[in-house]
Coordinates of C-alpha atoms in Angstrom, one line a residue:
M916 CA 92.1 43.3 8.4
L917 CA 93.0 46.5 6.6
D918 CA 91.2 49.7 7.6
S919 CA 88.5 51.2 5.4
H920 CA 90.8 53.8 3.9
V921 CA 93.2 51.1 2.7
A922 CA 92.0 49.1 -0.3
L923 CA 94.3 46.5 -1.9
G924 CA 92.5 46.3 -5.2
R925 CA 93.6 45.4 -8.7
S926 CA 95.7 48.5 -8.8
G927 CA 97.7 47.4 -5.8
T928 CA 96.7 50.5 -3.8
L929 CA 97.6 50.0 -0.1
W930 CA 96.8 53.5 1.2
A931 CA 95.4 56.8 0.0
P932 CA 95.5 60.2 1.8
R933 CA 92.2 61.6 3.2
A934 CA 91.1 65.0 1.8
S935 CA 91.9 66.7 5.1
R936 CA 95.4 65.4 5.0
I937 CA 95.9 66.6 1.5
V938 CA 94.7 70.2 2.1
N939 CA 96.7 70.5 5.3
S940 CA 99.9 69.3 3.6
S941 CA 102.8 71.7 2.9
L942 CA 102.9 70.5 -0.7
A943 CA 99.2 71.5 -1.3
K944 CA 99.8 74.9 0.3
F945 CA 103.0 75.4 -1.8
I946 CA 101.2 74.5 -5.0
A947 CA 98.4 76.9 -4.2
S948 CA 100.9 79.7 -3.3
V949 CA 102.2 79.6 -6.9
G950 CA 98.8 79.3 -8.6
G951 CA 98.9 75.6 -9.3
A952 CA 96.2 73.0 -9.0
V953 CA 96.5 70.6 -6.1
N954 CA 94.7 67.8 -8.0
D955 CA 97.2 68.0 -11.0
Y956 CA 100.6 67.0 -9.7
A957 CA 101.8 66.1 -13.2
T958 CA 101.3 69.6 -14.5
F959 CA 102.9 71.1 -11.4
H960 CA 105.9 68.7 -11.6
A961 CA 106.3 69.7 -15.3
W962 CA 106.5 73.4 -14.3
S963 CA 108.9 72.7 -11.5
A964 CA 111.2 70.7 -13.8
N965 CA 111.0 73.0 -16.9
D966 CA 111.3 76.3 -15.0
P967 CA 113.9 75.5 -12.4
G968 CA 114.6 79.2 -11.7
G969 CA 110.9 79.8 -11.0
F970 CA 110.5 76.7 -8.9
W971 CA 113.6 77.1 -6.7
G972 CA 113.0 80.8 -6.3
A973 CA 109.5 80.2 -5.1
L974 CA 110.7 77.5 -2.7
W975 CA 113.3 79.9 -1.2
H976 CA 110.6 82.3 -0.1
Y977 CA 108.1 79.6 0.9
A978 CA 110.6 77.9 3.1
R979 CA 111.7 81.2 4.6
I980 CA 115.3 80.6 4.2
I981 CA 117.5 82.9 6.3
G982 CA 119.7 84.8 4.0
S983 CA 119.6 87.0 0.9
P984 CA 118.6 85.3 -2.3
G985 CA 119.7 88.0 -4.7
K986 CA 117.8 89.0 -7.8
V987 CA 118.6 85.9 -9.9
A988 CA 117.5 82.4 -9.1
L989 CA 119.2 80.7 -12.0
Y990 CA 121.9 82.0 -14.4
R991 CA 122.4 80.1 -17.6
P992 CA 125.3 81.5 -19.8
T993 CA 124.9 79.0 -22.6
T994 CA 122.1 77.2 -24.4
S995 CA 123.3 73.9 -23.1
A996 CA 120.8 72.4 -20.6
M997 CA 123.3 71.8 -17.8
D998 CA 126.8 73.3 -18.5
G999 CA 127.5 76.6 -16.7
A1000 CA 124.1 76.8 -15.0
V1001 CA 124.5 78.6 -11.6
F1002 CA 121.8 78.8 -9.0
F1003 CA 121.4 82.0 -6.9
P1004 CA 124.7 83.6 -8.0
E1005 CA 124.1 86.6 -5.8
A1006 CA 122.8 84.8 -2.7
R1007 CA 124.4 84.7 0.7
L1008 CA 123.5 82.4 3.5
N1009 CA 124.9 80.3 6.4
L1010 CA 123.7 76.7 6.5
A1011 CA 124.2 76.4 10.3
E1012 CA 122.0 79.5 10.9
N1013 CA 119.2 77.9 9.0
L1014 CA 119.5 74.6 10.9
L1015 CA 119.6 76.3 14.3
R1016 CA 116.3 78.3 13.8
G1017 CA 113.4 78.1 16.2
R1018 CA 112.6 78.5 19.9
A1019 CA 115.5 78.0 22.3
S1020 CA 113.4 75.9 24.6
R1021 CA 112.3 73.3 22.1
I1022 CA 113.9 69.9 21.9
A1023 CA 116.0 69.9 18.8
A1024 CA 117.4 66.4 19.0
Y1025 CA 117.1 63.0 20.8
E1026 CA 119.4 60.1 20.9
I1027 CA 118.2 56.6 21.5
R1028 CA 120.9 54.8 23.5
S1029 CA 121.5 51.2 24.5
G1030 CA 119.1 49.8 27.1
G1031 CA 116.2 51.9 25.8
K1032 CA 117.4 55.1 27.4
T1033 CA 117.1 58.4 25.5
A1034 CA 119.1 61.6 25.8
E1035 CA 117.8 64.9 24.5
M1036 CA 119.2 68.4 23.6
T1037 CA 117.3 71.6 23.5
M1038 CA 117.9 74.1 20.7
E1039 CA 119.5 76.5 23.2
T1040 CA 122.0 73.8 24.3
L1041 CA 122.7 72.8 20.7
R1042 CA 123.5 76.4 19.8
G1043 CA 125.9 76.6 22.7
E1044 CA 127.6 73.3 21.7
V1045 CA 127.9 74.5 18.1
G1046 CA 129.4 77.8 19.2
R1047 CA 131.9 76.0 21.4
I1048 CA 133.0 73.6 18.8
A1049 CA 133.1 76.3 16.1
S1050 CA 135.4 78.4 18.4
G1051 CA 137.7 75.4 18.9
M1052 CA 137.9 74.8 15.2
K1053 CA 139.0 78.4 14.6
Q1054 CA 141.5 78.1 17.4
A1055 CA 142.9 75.0 15.6
G1056 CA 143.4 77.0 12.5
I1057 CA 140.4 75.8 10.5
R1058 CA 139.2 78.5 8.0
P1059 CA 136.4 78.6 5.4
G1060 CA 136.9 76.1 2.7
M1061 CA 139.2 73.8 4.8
T1062 CA 138.1 70.2 5.4
V1063 CA 137.0 68.8 8.8
A1064 CA 136.8 65.0 9.0
A1065 CA 134.7 63.0 11.4
W1066 CA 134.7 59.4 12.3
M1067 CA 131.6 59.4 14.5
P1068 CA 128.4 57.5 14.6
P1069 CA 125.1 59.3 14.5
G1070 CA 124.4 61.1 17.8
L1071 CA 124.2 64.4 19.6
E1072 CA 127.9 65.1 19.6
R1073 CA 128.2 64.4 15.9
L1074 CA 125.3 66.7 15.2
A1075 CA 126.9 69.6 17.0
T1076 CA 130.2 69.0 15.3
L1077 CA 128.5 68.9 11.9
I1078 CA 126.7 72.1 12.3
A1079 CA 129.8 73.8 13.8
T1080 CA 131.6 72.9 10.6
F1081 CA 128.9 74.6 8.5
A1082 CA 128.9 77.6 10.9
I1083 CA 132.5 78.6 10.1
G1084 CA 132.2 77.7 6.4
A1085 CA 134.4 74.6 6.5
T1086 CA 133.7 71.5 4.5
W1087 CA 132.4 68.4 6.2
L1088 CA 133.9 65.0 5.4
D1089 CA 132.1 62.0 7.0
L1090 CA 134.4 59.0 7.2
D1091 CA 132.2 55.9 7.1
Q1092 CA 133.0 53.7 10.1
N1093 CA 132.1 50.6 8.0
V1094 CA 134.8 51.3 5.5
P1095 CA 138.4 50.2 6.3
P1096 CA 140.8 53.1 7.0
E1097 CA 143.1 52.1 4.1
T1098 CA 140.1 52.3 1.7
L1099 CA 139.2 55.7 3.0
A1100 CA 142.7 56.9 2.4
E1101 CA 142.5 55.7 -1.3
R1102 CA 139.2 57.5 -1.7
L1103 CA 140.5 60.8 -0.3
G1104 CA 143.4 60.9 -2.8
E1105 CA 145.0 64.3 -2.6
M1106 CA 142.5 65.7 -0.1
R1107 CA 144.2 66.2 3.3
P1108 CA 141.9 67.1 6.2
T1109 CA 143.9 68.6 9.1
L1110 CA 141.3 68.2 11.9
L1111 CA 139.7 64.9 12.8
F1112 CA 136.9 64.2 15.3
I1113 CA 136.7 60.6 16.4
D1114 CA 134.3 58.8 18.7
E1115 CA 136.6 56.1 20.2
R1116 CA 133.9 54.4 22.3
G1117 CA 134.1 50.8 21.1
V1118 CA 137.0 51.4 18.8
G1119 CA 140.2 49.5 19.5
D1120 CA 143.7 51.0 19.5
A1121 CA 144.7 49.0 16.4
R1122 CA 141.8 50.4 14.3
R1123 CA 142.5 53.9 15.6
S1124 CA 146.2 53.6 14.7
R1125 CA 145.3 52.4 11.2
L1126 CA 143.0 55.4 10.7
L1127 CA 145.6 57.9 11.7
E1128 CA 148.2 56.2 9.6
A1129 CA 145.9 56.5 6.6
L1130 CA 145.4 60.2 7.2
P1131 CA 148.9 61.6 7.5
G1132 CA 147.8 65.2 7.2
I1133 CA 145.8 65.2 10.4
A1134 CA 147.3 67.9 12.8
T1135 CA 144.7 67.8 15.5
V1136 CA 142.6 64.8 16.8
V1137 CA 139.6 65.6 18.9
S1138 CA 138.5 62.5 20.8
L1139 CA 135.2 61.5 22.3
G1140 CA 135.7 58.7 24.8
R1141 CA 139.4 58.8 25.5
S1142 CA 142.3 61.3 25.7
G1143 CA 143.8 62.7 22.6
D1144 CA 145.2 66.0 21.4
A1145 CA 141.9 67.4 22.7
T1146 CA 138.8 65.9 24.1
W1147 CA 135.4 66.7 22.6
E1148 CA 134.1 67.9 26.0
D1149 CA 136.9 70.5 26.4
F1150 CA 137.3 71.5 22.8
G1151 CA 136.8 75.2 22.3
R1152 CA 135.6 76.3 25.7
G1153 CA 134.6 79.9 26.1
C1154 CA 132.1 80.6 23.3
A1155 CA 128.4 80.2 24.1
R1156 CA 126.7 81.1 20.8
P1157 CA 127.8 80.6 17.2
R1158 CA 128.4 83.5 14.9
Y1159 CA 127.1 83.3 11.4
R1160 CA 129.2 84.6 8.5
R1161 CA 127.1 84.3 5.3
F1162 CA 128.7 82.6 2.3
P1163 CA 127.8 82.3 -1.3
F1164 CA 125.1 79.8 -2.2
N1165 CA 127.6 77.5 -3.9
H1166 CA 130.1 77.6 -1.1
P1167 CA 131.4 74.0 -0.5
A1168 CA 129.8 72.3 2.5
A1169 CA 130.2 68.6 2.3
I1170 CA 132.2 65.8 0.5
L1171 CA 130.5 62.6 -0.3
F1172 CA 131.7 59.5 -2.1
V1173 CA 129.9 58.1 -5.2
G1174 CA 130.1 54.4 -6.0
T1175 CA 131.4 51.4 -4.1
T1176 CA 134.5 49.8 -5.6
N1177 CA 136.0 52.9 -7.1
A1178 CA 134.2 55.5 -5.1
Q1179 CA 134.8 59.1 -6.3
P1180 CA 134.5 62.2 -4.1
V1181 CA 132.0 64.9 -5.0
V1182 CA 131.5 68.2 -3.3
H1183 CA 128.0 69.7 -2.5
S1184 CA 127.3 73.3 -1.8
A1185 CA 125.6 74.7 1.3
G1186 CA 122.8 76.3 -0.6
G1187 CA 122.2 73.3 -2.9
M1188 CA 121.9 71.0 0.1
L1189 CA 119.7 73.3 2.1
L1190 CA 117.3 74.0 -0.7
T1191 CA 117.1 70.4 -1.9
H1192 CA 116.6 68.9 1.5
L1193 CA 114.0 71.5 2.4
K1194 CA 112.1 70.6 -0.8
E1195 CA 112.2 66.9 0.2
H1196 CA 111.4 67.4 3.9
L1197 CA 108.7 70.1 3.6
L1198 CA 107.0 69.1 0.4
H1199 CA 107.5 65.4 -0.1
C1200 CA 107.8 64.2 3.5
D1201 CA 105.4 66.8 4.9
L1202 CA 107.6 67.6 7.9
K1203 CA 106.2 70.4 10.1
A1204 CA 107.5 72.3 13.2
E1205 CA 105.8 69.7 15.5
S1206 CA 107.2 66.7 13.7
L1207 CA 109.9 64.3 15.0
L1208 CA 112.0 62.5 12.4
C1209 CA 113.7 59.4 13.7
V1210 CA 116.1 57.2 11.7
M1211 CA 116.8 53.6 12.9
G1212 CA 119.9 51.7 12.0
E1213 CA 123.0 52.7 10.2
W1214 CA 122.4 55.0 7.2
S1215 CA 124.8 56.3 4.6
P1216 CA 126.8 59.5 5.1
M1217 CA 124.4 61.2 2.6
M1218 CA 121.4 60.1 4.5
R1219 CA 123.0 61.4 7.7
L1220 CA 123.3 64.8 6.2
W1221 CA 119.7 64.6 4.9
H1222 CA 118.4 63.6 8.4
S1223 CA 120.2 66.5 10.1
S1224 CA 118.9 69.0 7.5
A1225 CA 115.4 68.3 8.8
L1226 CA 116.2 70.8 11.6
A1227 CA 115.7 73.6 9.0
T1228 CA 112.0 72.8 8.8
G1229 CA 111.6 73.5 12.5
A1230 CA 111.1 69.8 13.2
S1231 CA 113.0 67.7 15.8
I1232 CA 115.2 64.7 14.9
A1233 CA 116.1 61.5 16.7
F1234 CA 119.2 59.3 16.3
D1235 CA 119.6 55.6 16.8
G1236 CA 122.7 55.6 19.0
R1237 CA 122.5 52.0 20.1
R1238 CA 125.4 49.7 19.9
R1239 CA 126.0 48.1 16.5
G1240 CA 125.2 44.7 18.0
A1241 CA 121.7 45.8 19.0
K1242 CA 119.8 43.8 16.5
N1243 CA 116.6 43.0 18.5
P1244 CA 113.9 44.8 16.5
K1245 CA 111.2 44.2 19.2
A1246 CA 113.2 46.3 21.7
A1247 CA 113.6 49.0 19.0
W1248 CA 109.8 49.1 18.3
R1249 CA 109.2 49.5 22.1
V1250 CA 111.5 52.5 22.2
I1251 CA 109.9 54.0 19.1
D1252 CA 106.5 53.7 20.8
T1253 CA 107.6 55.7 23.9
M1254 CA 108.6 58.7 21.7
P1255 CA 106.3 61.1 19.8
I1256 CA 107.8 60.0 16.5
T1257 CA 105.8 61.2 13.5
H1258 CA 108.3 60.3 10.7
L1259 CA 110.3 57.0 10.9
G1260 CA 113.1 56.2 8.6
M1261 CA 114.7 52.7 8.2
E1262 CA 116.4 50.3 5.8
P1263 CA 114.5 47.3 4.4
G1264 CA 116.8 45.1 6.5
F1265 CA 115.2 46.4 9.7
L1266 CA 111.8 45.5 8.3
G1267 CA 113.1 42.0 7.4
R1268 CA 114.4 41.4 10.9
S1269 CA 111.2 42.6 12.3
E1270 CA 109.3 40.1 10.2
A1271 CA 111.7 37.3 11.1
F1272 CA 111.4 38.1 14.8
G1273 CA 107.6 38.0 14.6
C1274 CA 107.2 41.6 15.5
D1275 CA 103.7 43.0 15.2
P1276 CA 104.0 46.7 16.2
K1277 CA 100.4 47.3 15.2
S1278 CA 99.1 45.2 18.1
E1279 CA 102.0 45.4 20.4
C1280 CA 102.5 49.2 20.3
G1281 CA 100.3 52.2 19.9
L1282 CA 102.4 54.3 17.4
R1283 CA 99.8 56.9 17.7
A1284 CA 102.0 59.8 16.5
L1285 CA 103.4 57.9 13.5
R1286 CA 102.3 59.4 10.2
V1287 CA 105.0 58.7 7.7
M1288 CA 107.5 55.8 7.2
L1289 CA 110.5 56.4 5.0
V1290 CA 112.3 53.3 3.6
S1291 CA 115.3 53.0 1.4
A1292 CA 114.0 51.8 -2.0
R1293 CA 117.0 49.6 -2.7
G1294 CA 116.2 46.1 -1.5
F1295 CA 112.6 47.1 -0.5
R1296 CA 110.6 44.1 -1.7
P1297 CA 106.9 44.5 -2.8
E1298 CA 105.7 42.1 -0.2
Q1299 CA 107.3 44.3 2.5
F1300 CA 105.0 47.2 1.5
Q1301 CA 102.0 45.1 2.5
W1302 CA 103.7 43.8 5.7
V1303 CA 104.0 47.4 6.8
Y1304 CA 100.3 48.0 6.5
E1305 CA 99.3 44.7 8.1
H1306 CA 101.8 44.8 11.0
V1307 CA 102.9 48.4 11.6
K1308 CA 100.0 50.8 10.9
S1309 CA 97.2 51.1 8.5
D1310 CA 96.9 54.8 8.2
L1311 CA 100.4 55.6 7.2
M1312 CA 102.2 57.3 4.3
L1313 CA 104.8 54.8 3.2
A1314 CA 107.5 56.5 1.2
P1315 CA 110.2 54.5 -0.6
L1316 CA 113.3 56.7 -1.2
L1317 CA 115.5 56.3 -4.2
G1318 CA 118.4 58.6 -4.1
S1319 CA 122.2 59.0 -4.5
P1320 CA 125.1 60.8 -2.9
A1321 CA 125.9 62.1 -6.4
V1322 CA 122.9 64.5 -6.1
C1323 CA 122.8 64.5 -2.2
G1324 CA 119.1 63.8 -2.4
H1325 CA 116.4 61.6 -4.1
Y1326 CA 115.0 61.0 -7.5
F1327 CA 111.8 59.4 -6.2
L1328 CA 110.1 60.0 -2.8
G1329 CA 106.7 59.9 -1.2
S1330 CA 104.0 62.5 -1.5
P1331 CA 101.1 63.5 0.8
L1332 CA 98.9 63.9 -2.3
H1333 CA 99.5 60.4 -3.8
P1334 CA 98.3 56.9 -3.0
V1335 CA 100.8 54.2 -2.0
R1336 CA 100.9 51.2 -4.4
R1337 CA 102.6 47.9 -3.7
G1338 CA 106.1 47.8 -5.0
E1339 CA 106.1 51.3 -6.6
L1340 CA 108.1 54.4 -6.0
T1341 CA 105.4 57.0 -5.4
A1342 CA 106.4 60.2 -7.2
R1343 CA 109.2 61.9 -9.1
T1344 CA 110.9 64.6 -7.0
L1345 CA 110.0 68.1 -7.7
G1346 CA 112.5 70.4 -9.4
M1347 CA 114.2 67.7 -11.5
A1348 CA 113.3 67.1 -15.1
L1349 CA 113.4 63.3 -14.8
H1350 CA 112.6 61.0 -17.7
V1351 CA 113.2 57.4 -18.6
V1352 CA 114.8 57.0 -22.1
D1353 CA 115.8 54.0 -24.3
Q1354 CA 119.1 53.5 -26.1
R1355 CA 118.0 56.0 -28.7
R1356 CA 117.4 58.7 -26.0
A1357 CA 113.6 58.5 -26.8
P1358 CA 111.3 58.8 -23.7
V1359 CA 109.6 55.6 -22.8
I1360 CA 106.7 54.8 -20.4
G1361 CA 105.7 51.3 -19.3
R1362 CA 109.1 49.7 -20.0
R1363 CA 112.5 49.9 -18.5
G1364 CA 115.1 52.4 -19.5
S1365 CA 117.7 54.8 -18.2
L1366 CA 116.7 57.4 -15.7
V1367 CA 117.9 60.8 -16.8
C1368 CA 117.6 64.5 -15.9
S1369 CA 117.5 67.1 -18.7
E1370 CA 117.5 70.4 -16.7
P1371 CA 119.9 71.8 -14.1
F1372 CA 119.3 71.3 -10.4
P1373 CA 121.0 72.8 -7.3
T1374 CA 122.9 69.7 -6.2
L1375 CA 124.5 68.9 -9.5
P1376 CA 127.8 67.7 -8.0
K1377 CA 131.2 69.3 -8.3
A1378 CA 134.6 67.5 -8.2
P1379 CA 137.1 68.4 -5.5
P1380 CA 140.0 70.6 -6.8
G1381 CA 142.2 68.4 -9.0
G1382 CA 139.5 65.7 -9.2
E1383 CA 137.9 64.1 -12.3
S1384 CA 134.9 65.8 -13.9
V1385 CA 131.7 64.5 -12.2
W1386 CA 129.7 65.7 -15.1
R1387 CA 131.6 63.3 -17.5
N1388 CA 131.4 60.4 -15.1
G1389 CA 127.6 60.9 -14.6
S1390 CA 126.6 61.2 -18.2
E1391 CA 129.2 59.4 -20.3
D1392 CA 126.7 57.5 -22.4
L1393 CA 124.1 60.2 -22.5
P1394 CA 125.8 63.5 -23.4
G1395 CA 123.8 66.6 -22.4
L1396 CA 121.9 64.6 -19.8
W1397 CA 122.5 63.8 -16.1
A1398 CA 122.4 60.0 -15.6
E1399 CA 123.8 57.6 -13.1
G1400 CA 123.1 54.3 -14.9
I1401 CA 119.8 53.7 -13.0
E1402 CA 117.5 51.4 -14.8
I1403 CA 113.8 51.9 -14.0
E1404 CA 110.3 51.8 -15.4
L1405 CA 108.0 54.8 -15.3
T1406 CA 104.3 54.3 -15.1
P1407 CA 101.7 56.4 -17.0
Y1408 CA 100.7 58.1 -13.7
G1409 CA 104.3 59.1 -12.8
A1410 CA 105.3 56.4 -10.3
A1411 CA 108.2 54.1 -10.9
I1412 CA 108.9 50.4 -10.7
Q1413 CA 112.4 49.7 -9.6
E1414 CA 112.8 45.9 -10.2
P1415 CA 111.7 44.0 -13.2
P1416 CA 108.6 41.7 -12.6
A1417 CA 109.4 38.2 -11.5
T1418 CA 109.1 35.6 -14.2

């Protein structure tokens, strides 16, 4: 039976937040701080979309970003909606400094390992590891703006390496281990990282050799799990704490690939990523200092960045570091139950395996701390929404995430103010002027069309030096608008339906 606060009626409502949860949410507090009405999300969203400078400037201060914002939140030199817009042109910040905030003694990160064992790292230890790795990078000749590549699965070592890259102002390049090395080389084009971190546990010599052959510019290999030019454990010894040089808001921080067959590289800025992810974590996901965000399974490089960015809220994070062959979802649910996980992220495939294995975490596990479940919207079937409430937990904010590496974030997320409806994407993300338009560029509601954004946003992607224009690629058929070819239906109350109804 579904609990009293869950009513599957004609509207398909599966869950609705209690009043106490709404008023205590960061989103409600942020809306109140700028004079908005908590019970009128549509009006607040319209303000956030149509006054991007006002919204993002207010969020900088609400999120207490470490750094100097400058006097201008958004500079627009032309009347064009997108072209030439620059967010925080005078700002200075260091992304690593914002990720490493908080008490030294708190647990910053956990890693779930094979056999159900967990490892943990305090913030003090993480800062020390970041300082050490950053020192090693500098000794290896890495300077701000240079590219550091990593072929590592999610885990504590990868987290320290990522943040060390941000600390010195280098650009992070996550080499997806599921992509063949030759394909990676094609995607990189003229980009030539000189430093490579590689986790060689479970990687054969042949695959390692293929990777190094595909990356001829690599001068130094730092290995975890075997000997190399340097080992991860010994790299950069002698520095206990990182030093933070503050860079411009639009300083390049990470390279991601957009598309599958002909994937194109895009560059995202440190400030854009930080502000966008804080918006999503604080406001949409309601992460707090006492929260623990765990991601199960293998997520994309963009989602790995998104997961790690949760540290900037003061929350802790947990990685799924089990072997790739660890497919038993029952064992995973048991491990989840032993940890104080408040926010749980997963792919729909994990839910599908859980259903196939007959898992019933609701009766088999307590999951007392769990408040929010985040699921990738692609492939998330309507019937799986109901399975979550019947077999995982009744009082739970289920948040389907529809995003893209092109914007290093999401177009639709959950919301602590909104009900969850079967098969629907809950709410448009704040700070993006999202609409659905038909072939004539006219806005439509209640029928499918193209998802577009008509105002600038901080993670509008840039192309690497010498690369093609990301702006042209994104909006070829809809000039003046940002679009990725996403077809979707917008409901009258601001939710979205991703798939057409079955006939």
